[in-house]
Amino acid sequence: MPLTLPPSSIATAARSLTAAAASTAANSTTATAARRLSLIKRNLTPVPVAAAAKMTAAYTRKHRVTVIGSGNWGSAISKIVAENTKAHPTIFEPEIFMWVFEENYQLPSDHPKYDASKHSSPQKLTTLINDLHENVKYLPSITLPSNVVATPDIKAAVRDATILVFNVPHQFMGNICKQLEGAVLPYARAVSCIKGVEVSADGISLFSDYIGKRLGIYCGALSGANIANEVAAEKFSETTVAYDPPGHLTPLPEELPPVDHSVMKHLFHRPYFHVRVVNDVAGVSLGGALKNVIALAAGFVDGLGWGDNAKAAVMRVGLMEMQKFGRMFFQETCRAGTFTEESCGVADLITSCNGGRNHRCAMLSVREGKSIEEIEARVLNGQKLQGTSTAREVNQFLAQRGLEKEFPLMTGVYLILSGQAKVEDLPKMIEREENDK
Amino acid sequence: MPLTLPPSSIATAARSLTAAAASTAANSTTATAARRLSLIKRNLTPVPVAAAAKMTAAYTRKHRVTVIGSGNWGSAISKIVAENTKAHPTIFEPEIFMWVFEENYQLPSDHPKYDASKHSSPQKLTTLINDLHENVKYLPSITLPSNVVATPDIKAAVRDATILVFNVPHQFMGNICKQLEGAVLPYARAVSCIKGVEVSADGISLFSDYIGKRLGIYCGALSGANIANEVAAEKFSETTVAYDPPGHLTPLPEELPPVDHSVMKHLFHRPYFHVRVVNDVAGVSLGGALKNVIALAAGFVDGLGWGDNAKAAVMRVGLMEMQKFGRMFFQETCRAGTFTEESCGVADLITSCNGGRNHRCAMLSVREGKSIEEIEARVLNGQKLQGTSTAREVNQFLAQRGLEKEFPLMTGVYLILSGQAKVEDLPKMIEREENDK
C-alpha cells in the first residue's frame, strides 16, 4: 500500500495510541514496527485516492474488520477472518486487528520459536503474538496469518472497524461494552460468536441483542459445531451465521459494500469451515445455550449404560424441545429449521453429546453415584459447566410461566440436578408429554 | 376364554394344521398343548356370542395380531406386541402368533433351562420357543411373554390375523409373499418393520408398498433408532410408525375397531419403547435406507481422525440430502420433518453413525488403508454391509436422471467406494453444492 500521508500525520496518530499500545510497539521487531505504522495509518485515513483509482470493484472503500477477543476460539476466528480478508481484497482491508486482554507471558524455553535474547523474561502477550504469529498462550502451535495484528488497546482496535466480531467469554461482555460505548463507528456492523443466551426468571436476552443495544449498532450471531482447536487445525467443520439487520440502522457510507449475507459468507467461509448464513439470530443463539442442557440428559442416560438407542432418543426429544422453546418465546423470528437443519442446532447438539464436558460430567456423575458438582470440581480444573446453570435458569424461567410440563426433558434435567428425580424417571416424564399431544 | 365349539370342530381344525405344526405339537408339554388348542380355536371361530356380551368395548371383535419373522428384531417386536395385546384386551386378542422359519436347534447344555430328558438332541426351534418362552437361537436370554405362540405354518399363522407385522430380512420377502398370496384376510392391515427401500436405476420401491401390492392389503412401516438387543432388554428407545391407508381399501367388518393411529400406538408403544405415529410411509422407509450411506461418510471422516466437528458436519449434510431425496422423489407424501424430527430420521442416523457396522467398517477401511470389502469380510463374519450396496444403487438411480450433483455427499460416498475420489475431497464436493444454491 503506497504511503500517501505526510510524516506529521503519522506522528499525530502515534500519539493517539494508548500507552499500552505504545509500550507494545516499543518492544517490537522491525517487521512489527512496519505493521504498527500501517495500523496507525488505517486508524487515520480513508483509502487514498490513488489506490482507489486502481480498484476494480464498484466501491471505493473496503471493510476493516476487528476481532474482539483472543482466547482459543477468538484466535481461531481471527485466523479464519484474516485468511478471508486477504483472499477477498476487493471487499476487505487485508489487515485485521485482534484485541487482546493484555497480560505478561513467559514463553517456555522449549517453544520452537524461543529466542533467549528476547524471551528470557515474561513478555507482553500482544508482543509475542505479533512477533511469533502465534497466540502462544491460548492457541499454541497454530500459526496465525501475518495480517492478524494483536493490540491491547480496545478503542484503537475498533475506531475504524466497519465490521466487529465479538468472541470473548460472556462474563466479560458488560465491561467490554462499557469501554466501547461511543467508540465504534455508528454504521459499524457486528457478529457475536459468544455461545448461548442469558436466561432469568424475567426473560431471555441474546448476547447479540445486548451488544447491539449497548453500542447502538446491529449485531448478528455465529454458532455451530465448532470445537476451537479442531477449527484452528483446519479439520473440516461447519457453522451458522445469523444476520438480519433491521431497516432503521445508520446507513453505511455509499463507498462501502453493503454488509449482506454474501459479505458474511466471504468473511467466514473457508474450504475447511463451511458457512451457511440465515436470518434467525434467536434460533442460532438459543441452540448454543439449550444444547448444553440436552447434553446433560444424554450424559445421564449414557451413565446408566442404556445404550445408543436411548441416547439418540433423548437427543431427538431434546432437539424438539429446543425447537419448541424457540418457537414459543421468539415466535416472530425463530425458524424451526434452524434447530433441525443447521450446524448451530442438530450438529452442535451431536458434537456436545459425543464429546462435550456437560455430557462427560453428567455421565460420570451417574456412573460414580456422585453429585455433578463433585465431578465438575474434579474434572474441570476450576472451570464451570454451562449446562447446569442454564438448566436452572431455564427452569426458573419456565416455572415462572407455569410451563414446566411443556418441556419435560429440560424440566427432568433440572429435577435430576436438584435431587428431585432419578435418571430412571426420564422416559416416563417424556412419555407423559407425548401422550398429552 | 370359554370353549364354545363342539370337539368335532377342533378335530377338523387340528387336521388343517400342517404336518410340521402337528409334529411341533406332538413334542409339546401340557401347557403348550393348551396353547395349541387355543391356536386352533382362534383359527376357526369368531368371538363367541356369550363372550361378546361380556365385552365392555363398543366393538364385538378384537384384532388378532401375527408377527411374520423371528430373528432378533422379529422376536423383540413380538415381545412388545404381545405385552401390548395383553395390556389392551378391549382392542386385541391377547395371544399373538410369531411365524418362525422352522429349523432344528441343539440347546447348549449350559443353558439355564436345559433339561437333559428333553434337550439332549436337536429340537425344532418352534418347540423350544413355545416350551421355554425364549427364542434361544436368535434372541437368547430374553423371556418372551407366554402369549407369544411360535408357529412354523405361515398360512395358519395369518389366516385370522387382522393385523400383520412383517419383520424378516428383506431378501426373503418375495418368497414369503408368494406363500401368503390369497391366504390373508382381505381386510387385514399390515406394518412392515423391514428397514430400507429397494433402489435401482428404474426407481425406488418401498417394502411396505411391495407387501401391500402382493397381498392386496394396506401396509405401513415402522422404523427408528432401534438396536434389537437393546429394545429386547427394555433399554429406553423410540420408534416411528407410518400409517396412512388410502380410502379404497376393503373395509374392516363393523365389529372390529378401526385400525387408526391410536390402535398403532396401542400396539407398539411401551414405557421403554416410545412410539410416534405419522403418515409419511415413504419418509420413514427412506430414512432406514439412506442413513446407511451417510454412516459410511461419517465412518470415512472418523477414519481420518478429523474429529467431532467434521463428523457432525457430515451427518448434518447427510440428513439434508436424505430430506432432499425424499422431497424430490416422493413429493406427494414425503414430509421434511420425518427426516429431521422423528426417530426414523435424525435419531436412527445418530445411532448408525455412533455404533453401526457401516460406520465401523468405513472407519477401519480408511484407518488401515484397505478396501471396505476387505474389512467387511474380516469384521462381519459373512454378513453384508447395507450401506455399500445402497450407495451404489442410489448412485445408479441418480446418474440415470443426471442428478448426481444434487446429492454431493451421497455421490461422494459412491466415488470413494469405487476408488474415484479420496475422503479428503469430501469437504470440497459438499462445498460446491452449497455455493451453487
Coordinates of C-alpha atoms in Angstrom, one line a residue, chain B:
Chain B
M1 CA -61.9 -67.8 27.3
P2 CA -65.0 -70.2 27.4
L3 CA -64.9 -73.1 25.0
T4 CA -68.0 -72.8 22.7
L5 CA -67.1 -75.1 19.8
P6 CA -68.0 -78.8 19.7
P7 CA -65.0 -81.1 19.9
S8 CA -65.5 -82.1 16.3
S9 CA -64.7 -78.7 15.0
I10 CA -61.5 -78.7 16.9
A11 CA -60.5 -82.0 15.4
T12 CA -61.1 -80.6 11.9
A13 CA -59.0 -77.6 12.7
A14 CA -56.2 -79.7 14.0
R15 CA -56.2 -81.6 10.7
S16 CA -55.9 -78.4 8.9
L17 CA -52.6 -77.6 10.5
T18 CA -49.5 -78.7 8.6
A19 CA -47.5 -81.8 9.4
A20 CA -44.8 -79.5 10.7
A21 CA -47.1 -77.8 13.2
A22 CA -48.5 -81.1 14.2
S23 CA -45.1 -82.6 14.8
T24 CA -44.3 -79.5 16.9
A25 CA -47.5 -80.0 18.9
A26 CA -46.5 -83.7 19.5
N27 CA -43.4 -82.6 21.2
S28 CA -45.2 -80.1 23.5
T29 CA -45.7 -80.0 27.2
T30 CA -49.2 -79.9 28.6
A31 CA -49.0 -76.1 28.8
T32 CA -48.0 -75.9 25.2
A33 CA -50.8 -78.2 24.2
A34 CA -53.3 -75.9 25.9
R35 CA -51.9 -73.0 23.8
R36 CA -52.1 -75.2 20.7
L37 CA -55.8 -75.7 21.4
S38 CA -56.3 -72.0 21.7
L39 CA -54.3 -71.6 18.4
I40 CA -56.7 -74.0 16.7
K41 CA -59.8 -72.3 18.1
R42 CA -58.7 -68.9 17.0
N43 CA -58.0 -70.1 13.5
L44 CA -61.6 -71.2 13.3
T45 CA -64.0 -69.1 15.2
P46 CA -65.1 -65.5 15.7
V47 CA -65.6 -64.3 19.3
P48 CA -68.4 -66.4 20.7
V49 CA -71.7 -64.5 21.4
A50 CA -71.5 -65.3 25.1
A51 CA -68.1 -63.8 25.4
A52 CA -69.1 -60.8 23.2
A53 CA -72.0 -60.0 25.6
K54 CA -69.5 -59.6 28.4
M55 CA -67.4 -57.1 26.5
T56 CA -67.4 -53.5 27.6
A57 CA -66.0 -52.1 24.4
A58 CA -68.2 -50.8 21.6
Y59 CA -66.8 -53.4 19.2
T60 CA -67.7 -57.1 19.5
R61 CA -64.5 -58.4 17.8
K62 CA -60.9 -57.8 18.7
H63 CA -57.9 -57.6 16.4
R64 CA -55.8 -60.7 16.1
V65 CA -52.1 -59.9 15.5
T66 CA -49.5 -62.0 13.8
V67 CA -45.8 -61.3 13.5
I68 CA -44.1 -62.7 10.4
G69 CA -40.5 -63.2 11.4
S70 CA -38.5 -64.3 14.4
G71 CA -34.9 -63.1 14.1
N72 CA -33.6 -60.9 16.9
W73 CA -35.7 -57.9 15.8
G74 CA -38.7 -60.0 14.9
S75 CA -38.6 -61.6 18.3
A76 CA -38.1 -58.3 20.1
I77 CA -41.1 -56.8 18.2
S78 CA -43.2 -59.9 19.1
K79 CA -42.4 -59.4 22.7
I80 CA -43.5 -55.8 22.5
V81 CA -46.7 -56.6 20.6
A82 CA -47.6 -59.4 23.0
E83 CA -47.1 -57.2 26.0
N84 CA -49.5 -54.7 24.4
T85 CA -52.2 -57.1 23.2
K86 CA -52.3 -58.3 26.8
A87 CA -52.3 -54.8 28.2
H88 CA -55.2 -53.7 25.9
P89 CA -57.6 -56.6 25.8
T90 CA -60.5 -54.5 24.6
I91 CA -58.7 -53.8 21.3
F92 CA -56.6 -57.0 20.8
E93 CA -56.9 -60.7 21.3
P94 CA -54.0 -61.2 23.9
E95 CA -52.5 -64.2 22.1
I96 CA -50.3 -63.5 19.1
F97 CA -48.6 -65.8 16.6
M98 CA -45.0 -65.4 15.7
W99 CA -44.2 -67.2 12.4
V100 CA -40.8 -69.0 12.6
F101 CA -38.8 -70.3 9.7
E102 CA -38.5 -73.8 11.2
E103 CA -35.1 -75.3 11.9
N104 CA -33.6 -77.7 14.3
Y105 CA -31.6 -76.3 17.1
Q106 CA -29.4 -78.0 19.7
L107 CA -29.9 -76.2 23.0
P108 CA -26.5 -75.8 24.7
S109 CA -26.1 -77.8 27.8
D110 CA -25.2 -74.8 29.8
H111 CA -28.4 -73.0 29.0
P112 CA -30.2 -72.3 32.3
K113 CA -33.4 -74.1 31.1
Y114 CA -31.5 -77.1 29.7
D115 CA -33.2 -80.4 30.6
A116 CA -31.3 -83.5 29.6
S117 CA -34.5 -85.5 29.3
K118 CA -35.8 -83.2 26.5
H119 CA -32.8 -81.4 25.1
S120 CA -30.1 -84.0 24.5
S121 CA -30.8 -83.9 20.8
P122 CA -31.7 -81.0 18.4
Q123 CA -35.2 -79.8 18.8
K124 CA -37.5 -77.8 16.5
L125 CA -37.0 -74.1 17.2
T126 CA -40.7 -73.5 17.5
T127 CA -41.0 -76.2 20.1
L128 CA -38.1 -74.7 22.1
I129 CA -39.6 -71.2 21.8
N130 CA -43.0 -72.4 23.0
D131 CA -41.6 -74.5 25.8
L132 CA -39.0 -72.2 27.1
H133 CA -40.6 -68.8 26.2
E134 CA -37.3 -67.8 24.7
N135 CA -36.0 -67.6 21.2
V136 CA -32.9 -69.5 22.3
K137 CA -31.2 -69.1 18.9
Y138 CA -31.9 -65.6 17.8
L139 CA -32.7 -63.6 21.0
P140 CA -31.2 -65.6 23.8
S141 CA -31.6 -64.6 27.4
I142 CA -34.8 -62.6 26.8
T143 CA -38.0 -64.1 28.2
L144 CA -40.9 -63.8 25.7
P145 CA -44.4 -63.3 27.1
S146 CA -46.3 -66.5 27.4
N147 CA -48.9 -65.2 24.9
V148 CA -46.4 -65.3 22.1
V149 CA -47.1 -68.6 20.2
A150 CA -44.4 -69.6 17.7
T151 CA -45.6 -71.5 14.6
P152 CA -43.9 -72.8 11.6
D153 CA -47.1 -72.7 9.5
I154 CA -47.2 -69.3 7.8
K155 CA -50.6 -69.8 6.3
A156 CA -52.2 -70.9 9.6
A157 CA -50.4 -68.0 11.3
V158 CA -52.1 -65.4 9.1
R159 CA -55.5 -67.0 8.5
D160 CA -57.4 -65.0 11.0
A161 CA -55.0 -62.2 11.6
T162 CA -56.5 -58.7 11.2
I163 CA -53.1 -57.0 11.8
L164 CA -49.9 -58.4 10.3
V165 CA -46.5 -57.3 11.3
F166 CA -43.7 -58.1 8.9
N167 CA -40.2 -58.4 10.3
V168 CA -38.0 -60.6 8.2
P169 CA -34.7 -60.0 6.2
H170 CA -35.7 -58.2 3.0
Q171 CA -34.3 -60.9 0.7
F172 CA -36.9 -63.4 2.0
M173 CA -39.9 -61.1 1.2
G174 CA -40.5 -62.4 -2.3
N175 CA -40.8 -66.0 -1.2
I176 CA -42.9 -65.1 1.8
C177 CA -45.4 -63.0 -0.2
K178 CA -45.7 -65.9 -2.6
Q179 CA -46.8 -68.2 0.2
L180 CA -49.2 -65.6 1.6
E181 CA -51.0 -64.6 -1.6
G182 CA -54.7 -65.3 -1.1
A183 CA -54.1 -66.5 2.4
V184 CA -54.6 -63.3 4.3
L185 CA -57.9 -61.7 5.2
P186 CA -58.8 -59.1 2.5
Y187 CA -59.4 -56.6 5.2
A188 CA -56.2 -57.2 7.1
R189 CA -53.9 -54.3 7.7
A190 CA -50.1 -54.6 7.9
V191 CA -47.0 -52.9 9.1
S192 CA -43.5 -53.6 7.8
C193 CA -40.5 -53.4 10.2
I194 CA -38.1 -54.1 7.3
K195 CA -35.7 -51.3 7.1
G196 CA -34.9 -49.6 3.9
V197 CA -36.1 -49.5 0.3
E198 CA -35.2 -51.1 -2.9
V199 CA -33.4 -48.7 -5.2
S200 CA -32.4 -49.5 -8.8
A201 CA -31.8 -47.4 -11.9
D202 CA -35.5 -47.8 -12.7
G203 CA -36.9 -46.5 -9.5
I204 CA -37.4 -46.8 -5.8
S205 CA -39.7 -49.3 -4.3
L206 CA -40.8 -49.4 -0.6
F207 CA -41.1 -52.8 1.1
S208 CA -44.4 -51.7 2.6
D209 CA -45.7 -51.0 -0.9
Y210 CA -44.4 -54.3 -2.2
I211 CA -46.1 -56.2 0.6
G212 CA -49.3 -54.3 0.2
K213 CA -49.4 -54.9 -3.6
R214 CA -48.6 -58.6 -3.4
L215 CA -51.2 -59.3 -0.8
G216 CA -53.9 -56.9 -1.9
I217 CA -53.9 -55.1 1.5
Y218 CA -52.5 -51.9 3.0
C219 CA -49.1 -51.9 4.7
G220 CA -47.5 -49.2 6.8
A221 CA -43.9 -49.0 8.1
L222 CA -42.1 -49.0 11.4
S223 CA -38.5 -47.7 11.7
G224 CA -36.4 -46.0 14.3
A225 CA -33.2 -45.9 16.3
N226 CA -33.8 -49.5 17.4
I227 CA -30.9 -51.8 18.0
A228 CA -32.9 -55.0 18.5
N229 CA -31.0 -56.4 21.6
E230 CA -31.3 -53.0 23.4
V231 CA -35.0 -52.9 22.7
A232 CA -35.4 -56.5 23.9
A233 CA -33.6 -55.7 27.1
E234 CA -36.1 -52.9 27.7
K235 CA -33.5 -50.2 27.4
F236 CA -35.3 -47.0 26.6
S237 CA -35.7 -46.1 22.9
E238 CA -38.2 -44.5 20.4
T239 CA -39.5 -45.5 17.1
T240 CA -41.7 -44.1 14.3
V241 CA -44.7 -45.8 12.8
A242 CA -46.0 -44.6 9.5
Y243 CA -49.6 -45.5 8.7
D244 CA -51.7 -43.7 6.2
P245 CA -54.2 -46.1 4.5
P246 CA -56.0 -44.9 1.3
G247 CA -59.8 -44.7 1.2
H248 CA -60.4 -47.5 -1.3
L249 CA -59.4 -50.5 0.9
T250 CA -61.6 -53.4 1.7
P251 CA -63.4 -52.1 4.8
L252 CA -63.0 -53.8 8.1
P253 CA -66.1 -55.6 9.5
E254 CA -68.0 -53.2 11.7
E255 CA -67.5 -55.4 14.7
L256 CA -63.8 -54.6 14.7
P257 CA -62.3 -51.3 15.9
P258 CA -60.9 -49.2 13.0
V259 CA -57.2 -49.5 12.6
D260 CA -56.1 -46.0 13.1
H261 CA -53.1 -44.1 14.6
S262 CA -54.4 -44.8 18.1
V263 CA -54.5 -48.6 17.5
M264 CA -51.0 -48.4 16.1
K265 CA -49.8 -46.6 19.2
H266 CA -51.5 -49.1 21.5
L267 CA -49.9 -52.0 19.5
F268 CA -46.3 -50.8 19.7
H269 CA -45.9 -48.2 22.4
R270 CA -44.3 -49.4 25.7
P271 CA -42.9 -47.4 28.6
Y272 CA -39.5 -48.3 27.3
F273 CA -40.3 -48.1 23.6
H274 CA -42.0 -44.8 22.7
V275 CA -43.9 -44.6 19.5
R276 CA -44.8 -41.6 17.4
V277 CA -47.3 -42.3 14.6
V278 CA -47.1 -40.3 11.4
N279 CA -48.5 -40.5 7.9
D280 CA -45.3 -40.4 5.9
V281 CA -44.6 -44.0 4.9
A282 CA -42.0 -43.0 2.2
G283 CA -40.0 -40.8 4.6
V284 CA -39.9 -43.5 7.3
S285 CA -38.8 -46.1 4.8
L286 CA -36.2 -43.9 3.1
G287 CA -34.6 -42.9 6.4
G288 CA -33.8 -46.5 7.2
A289 CA -32.0 -47.0 3.9
L290 CA -30.2 -43.7 3.2
K291 CA -28.8 -43.4 6.7
N292 CA -26.5 -46.3 6.0
V293 CA -24.9 -44.3 3.2
I294 CA -24.4 -41.3 5.5
A295 CA -23.0 -43.6 8.2
L296 CA -20.3 -44.7 5.7
A297 CA -19.4 -41.0 5.2
A298 CA -19.2 -40.4 8.9
G299 CA -17.0 -43.5 9.2
F300 CA -14.7 -42.3 6.5
V301 CA -14.3 -39.0 8.3
D302 CA -13.7 -40.6 11.6
G303 CA -11.1 -42.8 10.0
L304 CA -9.1 -39.7 9.0
G305 CA -9.3 -38.5 12.7
W306 CA -10.9 -35.3 11.7
G307 CA -12.8 -35.0 15.0
D308 CA -16.3 -34.4 16.2
N309 CA -16.9 -31.2 14.3
A310 CA -16.3 -32.9 11.0
K311 CA -18.4 -35.9 11.8
A312 CA -21.3 -33.8 12.9
A313 CA -21.0 -31.7 9.7
V314 CA -21.1 -34.8 7.5
M315 CA -24.1 -36.1 9.4
R316 CA -25.9 -32.8 9.1
V317 CA -25.2 -32.5 5.3
G318 CA -26.3 -36.2 5.0
L319 CA -29.6 -35.5 6.8
M320 CA -30.3 -32.6 4.5
E321 CA -29.6 -34.9 1.5
M322 CA -31.9 -37.6 2.8
Q323 CA -34.6 -35.0 3.2
K324 CA -34.0 -33.6 -0.3
F325 CA -34.1 -37.1 -1.7
G326 CA -37.4 -37.8 -0.1
R327 CA -38.9 -34.5 -1.2
M328 CA -37.6 -34.8 -4.8
F329 CA -38.8 -38.4 -5.5
F330 CA -41.8 -38.7 -3.2
Q331 CA -43.1 -35.1 -3.2
E332 CA -46.7 -36.0 -2.8
T333 CA -46.3 -37.6 0.6
C334 CA -42.9 -37.0 2.0
R335 CA -42.6 -34.6 4.9
A336 CA -39.4 -32.8 5.6
G337 CA -39.9 -33.2 9.4
T338 CA -39.9 -37.0 9.1
F339 CA -36.1 -36.8 8.5
T340 CA -35.2 -34.0 10.9
E341 CA -37.7 -34.6 13.7
E342 CA -38.5 -38.3 14.0
S343 CA -36.7 -41.3 15.4
C344 CA -36.7 -42.9 12.0
G345 CA -34.7 -39.9 10.7
V346 CA -32.3 -38.0 12.8
A347 CA -32.2 -40.4 15.8
D348 CA -31.6 -43.5 13.6
L349 CA -28.9 -41.6 11.8
I350 CA -27.2 -40.7 15.1
T351 CA -27.3 -44.3 16.3
S352 CA -25.9 -45.6 13.0
C353 CA -23.1 -43.1 13.0
N354 CA -22.2 -43.9 16.6
G355 CA -22.1 -47.6 16.7
G356 CA -23.3 -49.1 13.5
R357 CA -21.5 -51.6 11.3
N358 CA -21.4 -49.3 8.2
H359 CA -19.7 -46.6 10.2
R360 CA -17.3 -49.1 11.8
C361 CA -16.2 -50.7 8.5
A362 CA -15.8 -47.4 6.7
M363 CA -13.7 -46.1 9.6
L364 CA -11.5 -49.1 9.7
S365 CA -11.1 -49.1 5.9
V366 CA -9.6 -45.5 6.0
R367 CA -7.6 -46.1 9.1
E368 CA -6.0 -49.3 7.7
G369 CA -5.8 -48.2 4.1
K370 CA -7.8 -51.2 2.9
S371 CA -10.8 -51.6 0.7
I372 CA -14.1 -51.7 2.6
E373 CA -14.8 -55.2 1.1
E374 CA -11.7 -56.5 2.8
I375 CA -12.8 -55.0 6.2
E376 CA -16.3 -56.3 5.6
A377 CA -15.1 -59.8 5.0
R378 CA -12.9 -59.7 8.1
V379 CA -15.3 -58.0 10.6
L380 CA -18.8 -59.1 9.6
N381 CA -18.4 -62.8 9.6
G382 CA -20.1 -63.4 6.3
Q383 CA -22.8 -60.7 6.7
K384 CA -23.0 -57.9 4.2
L385 CA -23.0 -54.1 4.6
Q386 CA -26.2 -52.5 3.5
G387 CA -24.6 -49.1 3.1
T388 CA -22.3 -50.0 0.3
S389 CA -25.0 -51.6 -1.9
T390 CA -27.4 -48.8 -1.2
A391 CA -24.7 -46.2 -2.1
R392 CA -24.2 -48.0 -5.4
E393 CA -27.9 -48.3 -6.1
V394 CA -28.7 -44.7 -5.2
N395 CA -25.8 -43.6 -7.4
Q396 CA -27.2 -45.6 -10.3
F397 CA -30.6 -44.1 -9.8
L398 CA -29.3 -40.6 -9.6
A399 CA -26.9 -41.0 -12.5
Q400 CA -29.8 -42.2 -14.7
R401 CA -31.5 -38.9 -14.0
G402 CA -28.5 -36.7 -14.3
L403 CA -28.9 -35.7 -10.6
E404 CA -25.6 -36.8 -9.0
K405 CA -24.5 -33.2 -8.4
E406 CA -27.7 -32.5 -6.4
F407 CA -26.5 -35.0 -3.8
P408 CA -22.8 -34.4 -3.5
L409 CA -22.3 -36.3 -0.2
M410 CA -24.1 -39.5 -1.4
T411 CA -22.3 -39.2 -4.7
G412 CA -19.0 -38.6 -2.9
V413 CA -19.5 -41.8 -0.9
Y414 CA -20.1 -43.8 -4.1
L415 CA -17.0 -42.2 -5.7
I416 CA -14.9 -43.1 -2.6
L417 CA -16.2 -46.6 -2.6
S418 CA -15.4 -47.1 -6.3
G419 CA -11.9 -45.6 -5.9
Q420 CA -12.7 -42.4 -8.0
A421 CA -12.3 -39.9 -5.1
K422 CA -10.5 -39.6 -1.8
V423 CA -12.1 -39.0 1.6
E424 CA -10.1 -35.8 1.7
D425 CA -12.1 -34.5 -1.2
L426 CA -15.5 -34.7 0.7
P427 CA -15.5 -31.1 2.0
K428 CA -14.8 -29.7 -1.4
M429 CA -17.5 -31.8 -3.0
I430 CA -20.0 -30.6 -0.4
E431 CA -18.8 -27.0 -0.7
R432 CA -19.5 -26.8 -4.4
E433 CA -23.1 -27.8 -3.9
E434 CA -23.6 -25.2 -1.0
N435 CA -22.2 -22.5 -3.2
D436 CA -24.4 -23.4 -6.1
K437 CA -27.5 -22.6 -4.0

